[in-house]
Amino acid sequence: GIQVEQSPPDLILQEGANSTLRCNFSDSVNNLQWFHQNPWGQLINLFYIPSGTKQNGRLSATTVATERYSLLYISSSQTTDSGVYFCAVRKGSQGNLIFGKGTKLSVKP
Amino acid sequence: GAGVSQSPSNKVTEKGKDVELRCDPISGHTALYWYRQSLGQGLEFLIYFQGNSAPDKSGLPSDRFSAERTGGSVSTLTIQRTQQEDSAVYLCASSLGGWTGDGYTFGSGTRLTVV
């Protein structure tokens, strides 16, 4: 099946710093989403981005489908950005999402 | 409702007992998904319902696991004869349709502990 790899697995930032999280996938996909799981376990849908670039406040995401990767940019990080960021993809006629193992982000004040 | 509601939020059960987990999706969402997340791990797909179509059960780990969705709304995930390896957070999500990310929303999960 399709493999989803995220890097780095762990990231520690000082408040105010910028960061880039990467998601590589092993096959063509028709859906890619980024989620944030906060320290209390709630998963929040950040972006639906099978291709192109989207921005939402301090967060933006870019997916280059032909090269099978997506990037999540966090600018001017805040302590509330801490948590785990998951990339998830869907291929073909499958209904479910296939998740990567996530990047655990810790933003220090 | 305003969000995806799951109950109970926590469940402790003895090995060998059956458990039922409930998911109430967002009104109007035709797609409903169950995933589970073991400690420190990513999400593992279990089962997917889309409208009146037959569910995709390809992620269910064993025949002890089953799920139903009544009236295209509320879903129940049942685990029979629970084992310690079933301990995990069980997450439900719903979306407007099966093929897009529109409104893909997770509930807060049910933390299942088998002792």
mmCIF file of N, CA, C and O in Angstrom, chain A residues 25-77:
data_model
loop_
_atom_site.group_PDB
_atom_site.id
_atom_site.type_symbol
_atom_site.label_atom_id
_atom_site.label_comp_id
_atom_site.label_asym_id
_atom_site.label_seq_id
_atom_site.Cartn_x
_atom_site.Cartn_y
_atom_site.Cartn_z
ATOM 1 N N PHE A 25 5.064 10.944 -0.018
ATOM 2 C CA PHE A 25 4.181 9.807 -0.221
ATOM 3 C C PHE A 25 4.630 9.025 -1.453
ATOM 4 O O PHE A 25 5.200 9.578 -2.382
ATOM 5 N N SER A 26 4.356 7.731 -1.403
ATOM 6 C CA SER A 26 5.010 6.802 -2.335
ATOM 7 C C SER A 26 4.266 6.584 -3.645
ATOM 8 O O SER A 26 4.787 5.926 -4.548
ATOM 9 N N ASP A 27 3.054 7.155 -3.766
ATOM 10 C CA ASP A 27 2.272 6.916 -4.976
ATOM 11 C C ASP A 27 1.393 8.131 -5.229
ATOM 12 O O ASP A 27 1.261 9.005 -4.359
ATOM 13 N N SER A 28 0.806 8.207 -6.400
ATOM 14 C CA SER A 28 -0.075 9.331 -6.697
ATOM 15 C C SER A 28 -1.308 9.267 -5.794
ATOM 16 O O SER A 28 -1.783 8.186 -5.440
ATOM 17 N N VAL A 29 -1.781 10.434 -5.412
ATOM 18 C CA VAL A 29 -2.932 10.517 -4.512
ATOM 19 C C VAL A 29 -3.930 11.522 -5.069
ATOM 20 O O VAL A 29 -3.569 12.398 -5.864
ATOM 21 N N ASN A 30 -5.185 11.394 -4.653
ATOM 22 C CA ASN A 30 -6.183 12.375 -5.073
ATOM 23 C C ASN A 30 -6.685 13.218 -3.920
ATOM 24 O O ASN A 30 -7.618 14.004 -4.070
ATOM 25 N N ASN A 31 -6.089 13.047 -2.758
ATOM 26 C CA ASN A 31 -6.478 13.830 -1.594
ATOM 27 C C ASN A 31 -5.290 13.861 -0.646
ATOM 28 O O ASN A 31 -4.672 12.826 -0.395
ATOM 29 N N LEU A 32 -4.970 15.030 -0.137
ATOM 30 C CA LEU A 32 -3.952 15.152 0.892
ATOM 31 C C LEU A 32 -4.439 16.171 1.901
ATOM 32 O O LEU A 32 -4.926 17.242 1.529
ATOM 33 N N GLN A 33 -4.316 15.829 3.168
ATOM 34 C CA GLN A 33 -4.757 16.737 4.222
ATOM 35 C C GLN A 33 -3.700 16.812 5.312
ATOM 36 O O GLN A 33 -2.981 15.849 5.571
ATOM 37 N N TRP A 34 -3.649 17.987 5.943
ATOM 38 C CA TRP A 34 -2.809 18.201 7.119
ATOM 39 C C TRP A 34 -3.720 18.393 8.327
ATOM 40 O O TRP A 34 -4.713 19.128 8.253
ATOM 41 N N PHE A 35 -3.358 17.721 9.429
ATOM 42 C CA PHE A 35 -4.091 17.831 10.682
ATOM 43 C C PHE A 35 -3.134 18.226 11.803
ATOM 44 O O PHE A 35 -1.945 17.874 11.779
ATOM 45 N N HIS A 36 -3.680 18.923 12.803
ATOM 46 C CA HIS A 36 -2.946 19.219 14.026
ATOM 47 C C HIS A 36 -3.655 18.509 15.176
ATOM 48 O O HIS A 36 -4.875 18.696 15.356
ATOM 49 N N GLN A 37 -2.895 17.712 15.935
ATOM 50 C CA GLN A 37 -3.447 17.090 17.138
ATOM 51 C C GLN A 37 -2.889 17.843 18.337
ATOM 52 O O GLN A 37 -1.669 17.796 18.581
ATOM 53 N N ASN A 38 -3.755 18.527 19.059
ATOM 54 C CA ASN A 38 -3.276 19.335 20.187
ATOM 55 C C ASN A 38 -2.895 18.437 21.361
ATOM 56 O O ASN A 38 -3.149 17.228 21.342
ATOM 57 N N PRO A 39 -2.265 19.004 22.378
ATOM 58 C CA PRO A 39 -1.808 18.169 23.511
ATOM 59 C C PRO A 39 -2.941 17.449 24.240
ATOM 60 O O PRO A 39 -2.680 16.515 25.000
ATOM 61 N N TRP A 40 -4.173 17.821 24.006
ATOM 62 C CA TRP A 40 -5.307 17.150 24.631
ATOM 63 C C TRP A 40 -5.903 16.081 23.716
ATOM 64 O O TRP A 40 -6.901 15.467 24.052
ATOM 65 N N GLY A 41 -5.296 15.888 22.573
ATOM 66 C CA GLY A 41 -5.694 14.793 21.694
ATOM 67 C C GLY A 41 -6.669 15.146 20.587
ATOM 68 O O GLY A 41 -6.977 14.310 19.744
ATOM 69 N N GLN A 42 -7.183 16.359 20.552
ATOM 70 C CA GLN A 42 -8.152 16.746 19.535
ATOM 71 C C GLN A 42 -7.460 16.977 18.194
ATOM 72 O O GLN A 42 -6.468 17.701 18.121
ATOM 73 N N LEU A 43 -7.998 16.365 17.156
ATOM 74 C CA LEU A 43 -7.465 16.525 15.802
ATOM 75 C C LEU A 43 -8.222 17.625 15.079
ATOM 76 O O LEU A 43 -9.449 17.588 14.986
ATOM 77 N N ILE A 44 -7.465 18.573 14.533
ATOM 78 C CA ILE A 44 -8.052 19.700 13.824
ATOM 79 C C ILE A 44 -7.597 19.640 12.363
ATOM 80 O O ILE A 44 -6.408 19.487 12.081
ATOM 81 N N ASN A 45 -8.545 19.760 11.457
ATOM 82 C CA ASN A 45 -8.262 19.757 10.033
ATOM 83 C C ASN A 45 -7.668 21.110 9.644
ATOM 84 O O ASN A 45 -8.330 22.137 9.783
ATOM 85 N N LEU A 46 -6.418 21.128 9.183
ATOM 86 C CA LEU A 46 -5.759 22.384 8.824
ATOM 87 C C LEU A 46 -5.974 22.731 7.351
ATOM 88 O O LEU A 46 -6.372 23.843 7.019
ATOM 89 N N PHE A 47 -5.629 21.786 6.483
ATOM 90 C CA PHE A 47 -5.690 22.033 5.048
ATOM 91 C C PHE A 47 -6.123 20.787 4.304
ATOM 92 O O PHE A 47 -5.715 19.682 4.638
ATOM 93 N N TYR A 48 -6.949 21.001 3.283
ATOM 94 C CA TYR A 48 -7.214 20.012 2.250
ATOM 95 C C TYR A 48 -6.452 20.499 1.030
ATOM 96 O O TYR A 48 -6.785 21.541 0.466
ATOM 97 N N ILE A 49 -5.365 19.793 0.648
ATOM 98 C CA ILE A 49 -4.471 20.353 -0.355
ATOM 99 C C ILE A 49 -3.865 19.263 -1.232
ATOM 100 O O ILE A 49 -2.675 18.939 -1.089
ATOM 101 N N PRO A 50 -4.653 18.698 -2.154
ATOM 102 C CA PRO A 50 -4.105 17.678 -3.048
ATOM 103 C C PRO A 50 -3.071 18.233 -4.028
ATOM 104 O O PRO A 50 -2.250 17.484 -4.555
ATOM 105 N N SER A 51 -3.097 19.551 -4.266
ATOM 106 C CA SER A 51 -2.086 20.194 -5.109
ATOM 107 C C SER A 51 -2.124 21.692 -4.840
ATOM 108 O O SER A 51 -3.098 22.206 -4.263
ATOM 109 N N GLY A 52 -1.047 22.368 -5.218
ATOM 110 C CA GLY A 52 -1.029 23.818 -5.108
ATOM 111 C C GLY A 52 -0.654 24.311 -3.726
ATOM 112 O O GLY A 52 -0.059 23.592 -2.932
ATOM 113 N N THR A 53 -0.990 25.564 -3.457
ATOM 114 C CA THR A 53 -0.622 26.243 -2.219
ATOM 115 C C THR A 53 -1.839 26.891 -1.596
ATOM 116 O O THR A 53 -2.680 27.445 -2.298
ATOM 117 N N LYS A 54 -1.930 26.776 -0.273
ATOM 118 C CA LYS A 54 -2.983 27.447 0.474
ATOM 119 C C LYS A 54 -2.363 28.113 1.685
ATOM 120 O O LYS A 54 -1.350 27.656 2.209
ATOM 121 N N GLN A 55 -3.000 29.187 2.144
ATOM 122 C CA GLN A 55 -2.531 29.867 3.341
ATOM 123 C C GLN A 55 -3.708 30.138 4.257
ATOM 124 O O GLN A 55 -4.815 30.452 3.808
ATOM 125 N N ASN A 56 -3.431 30.017 5.556
ATOM 126 C CA ASN A 56 -4.430 30.341 6.563
ATOM 127 C C ASN A 56 -3.698 30.953 7.754
ATOM 128 O O ASN A 56 -3.128 30.251 8.588
ATOM 129 N N GLY A 57 -3.673 32.270 7.785
ATOM 130 C CA GLY A 57 -2.966 32.968 8.856
ATOM 131 C C GLY A 57 -1.481 32.691 8.807
ATOM 132 O O GLY A 57 -0.835 32.905 7.784
ATOM 133 N N ARG A 58 -0.939 32.191 9.937
ATOM 134 C CA ARG A 58 0.502 31.918 10.002
ATOM 135 C C ARG A 58 0.874 30.582 9.377
ATOM 136 O O ARG A 58 2.054 30.238 9.295
ATOM 137 N N LEU A 59 -0.102 29.824 8.981
ATOM 138 C CA LEU A 59 0.152 28.510 8.388
ATOM 139 C C LEU A 59 -0.059 28.565 6.887
ATOM 140 O O LEU A 59 -0.977 29.237 6.407
ATOM 141 N N SER A 60 0.793 27.849 6.181
ATOM 142 C CA SER A 60 0.566 27.658 4.752
ATOM 143 C C SER A 60 1.038 26.265 4.376
ATOM 144 O O SER A 60 1.831 25.648 5.102
ATOM 145 N N ALA A 61 0.523 25.772 3.262
ATOM 146 C CA ALA A 61 0.882 24.428 2.806
ATOM 147 C C ALA A 61 1.027 24.423 1.308
ATOM 148 O O ALA A 61 0.308 25.148 0.603
ATOM 149 N N THR A 62 1.957 23.616 0.851
ATOM 150 C CA THR A 62 2.193 23.443 -0.583
ATOM 151 C C THR A 62 2.311 21.966 -0.881
ATOM 152 O O THR A 62 3.048 21.253 -0.189
ATOM 153 N N THR A 63 1.600 21.511 -1.895
ATOM 154 C CA THR A 63 1.725 20.132 -2.350
ATOM 155 C C THR A 63 2.174 20.123 -3.800
ATOM 156 O O THR A 63 1.569 20.788 -4.646
ATOM 157 N N VAL A 64 3.258 19.381 -4.065
ATOM 158 C CA VAL A 64 3.731 19.170 -5.428
ATOM 159 C C VAL A 64 3.411 17.716 -5.769
ATOM 160 O O VAL A 64 4.194 16.801 -5.487
ATOM 161 N N ALA A 65 2.249 17.514 -6.349
ATOM 162 C CA ALA A 65 1.747 16.156 -6.548
ATOM 163 C C ALA A 65 2.647 15.342 -7.472
ATOM 164 O O ALA A 65 2.838 14.141 -7.256
ATOM 165 N N THR A 66 3.210 16.001 -8.496
ATOM 166 C CA THR A 66 4.040 15.280 -9.461
ATOM 167 C C THR A 66 5.314 14.759 -8.810
ATOM 168 O O THR A 66 5.890 13.773 -9.275
ATOM 169 N N GLU A 67 5.763 15.415 -7.736
ATOM 170 C CA GLU A 67 6.973 14.972 -7.046
ATOM 171 C C GLU A 67 6.645 14.282 -5.725
ATOM 172 O O GLU A 67 7.545 13.919 -4.973
ATOM 173 N N ARG A 68 5.365 14.126 -5.431
ATOM 174 C CA ARG A 68 4.895 13.321 -4.300
ATOM 175 C C ARG A 68 5.397 13.822 -2.956
ATOM 176 O O ARG A 68 5.930 13.055 -2.129
ATOM 177 N N TYR A 69 5.229 15.131 -2.744
ATOM 178 C CA TYR A 69 5.520 15.639 -1.414
ATOM 179 C C TYR A 69 4.650 16.853 -1.116
ATOM 180 O O TYR A 69 4.096 17.495 -2.029
ATOM 181 N N SER A 70 4.524 17.124 0.170
ATOM 182 C CA SER A 70 3.807 18.301 0.637
ATOM 183 C C SER A 70 4.594 18.914 1.783
ATOM 184 O O SER A 70 5.280 18.198 2.534
ATOM 185 N N LEU A 71 4.511 20.234 1.901
ATOM 186 C CA LEU A 71 5.198 20.969 2.942
ATOM 187 C C LEU A 71 4.190 21.800 3.723
ATOM 188 O O LEU A 71 3.278 22.407 3.136
ATOM 189 N N LEU A 72 4.371 21.823 5.029
ATOM 190 C CA LEU A 72 3.568 22.684 5.903
ATOM 191 C C LEU A 72 4.509 23.698 6.534
ATOM 192 O O LEU A 72 5.504 23.320 7.164
ATOM 193 N N TYR A 73 4.209 24.967 6.335
ATOM 194 C CA TYR A 73 5.022 26.052 6.875
ATOM 195 C C TYR A 73 4.304 26.675 8.072
ATOM 196 O O TYR A 73 3.112 26.981 7.988
ATOM 197 N N ILE A 74 5.050 26.853 9.142
ATOM 198 C CA ILE A 74 4.534 27.558 10.307
ATOM 199 C C ILE A 74 5.431 28.767 10.531
ATOM 200 O O ILE A 74 6.640 28.617 10.743
ATOM 201 N N SER A 75 4.868 29.938 10.482
ATOM 202 C CA SER A 75 5.657 31.144 10.699
ATOM 203 C C SER A 75 5.328 31.744 12.064
ATOM 204 O O SER A 75 4.222 31.562 12.592
ATOM 205 N N SER A 76 6.319 32.428 12.629
ATOM 206 C CA SER A 76 6.156 33.105 13.927
ATOM 207 C C SER A 76 5.464 32.189 14.929
ATOM 208 O O SER A 76 4.408 32.519 15.472
ATOM 209 N N SER A 77 6.069 31.022 15.162
ATOM 210 C CA SER A 77 5.416 29.996 15.966
ATOM 211 C C SER A 77 5.043 30.496 17.363
ATOM 212 O O SER A 77 5.711 31.366 17.944
#
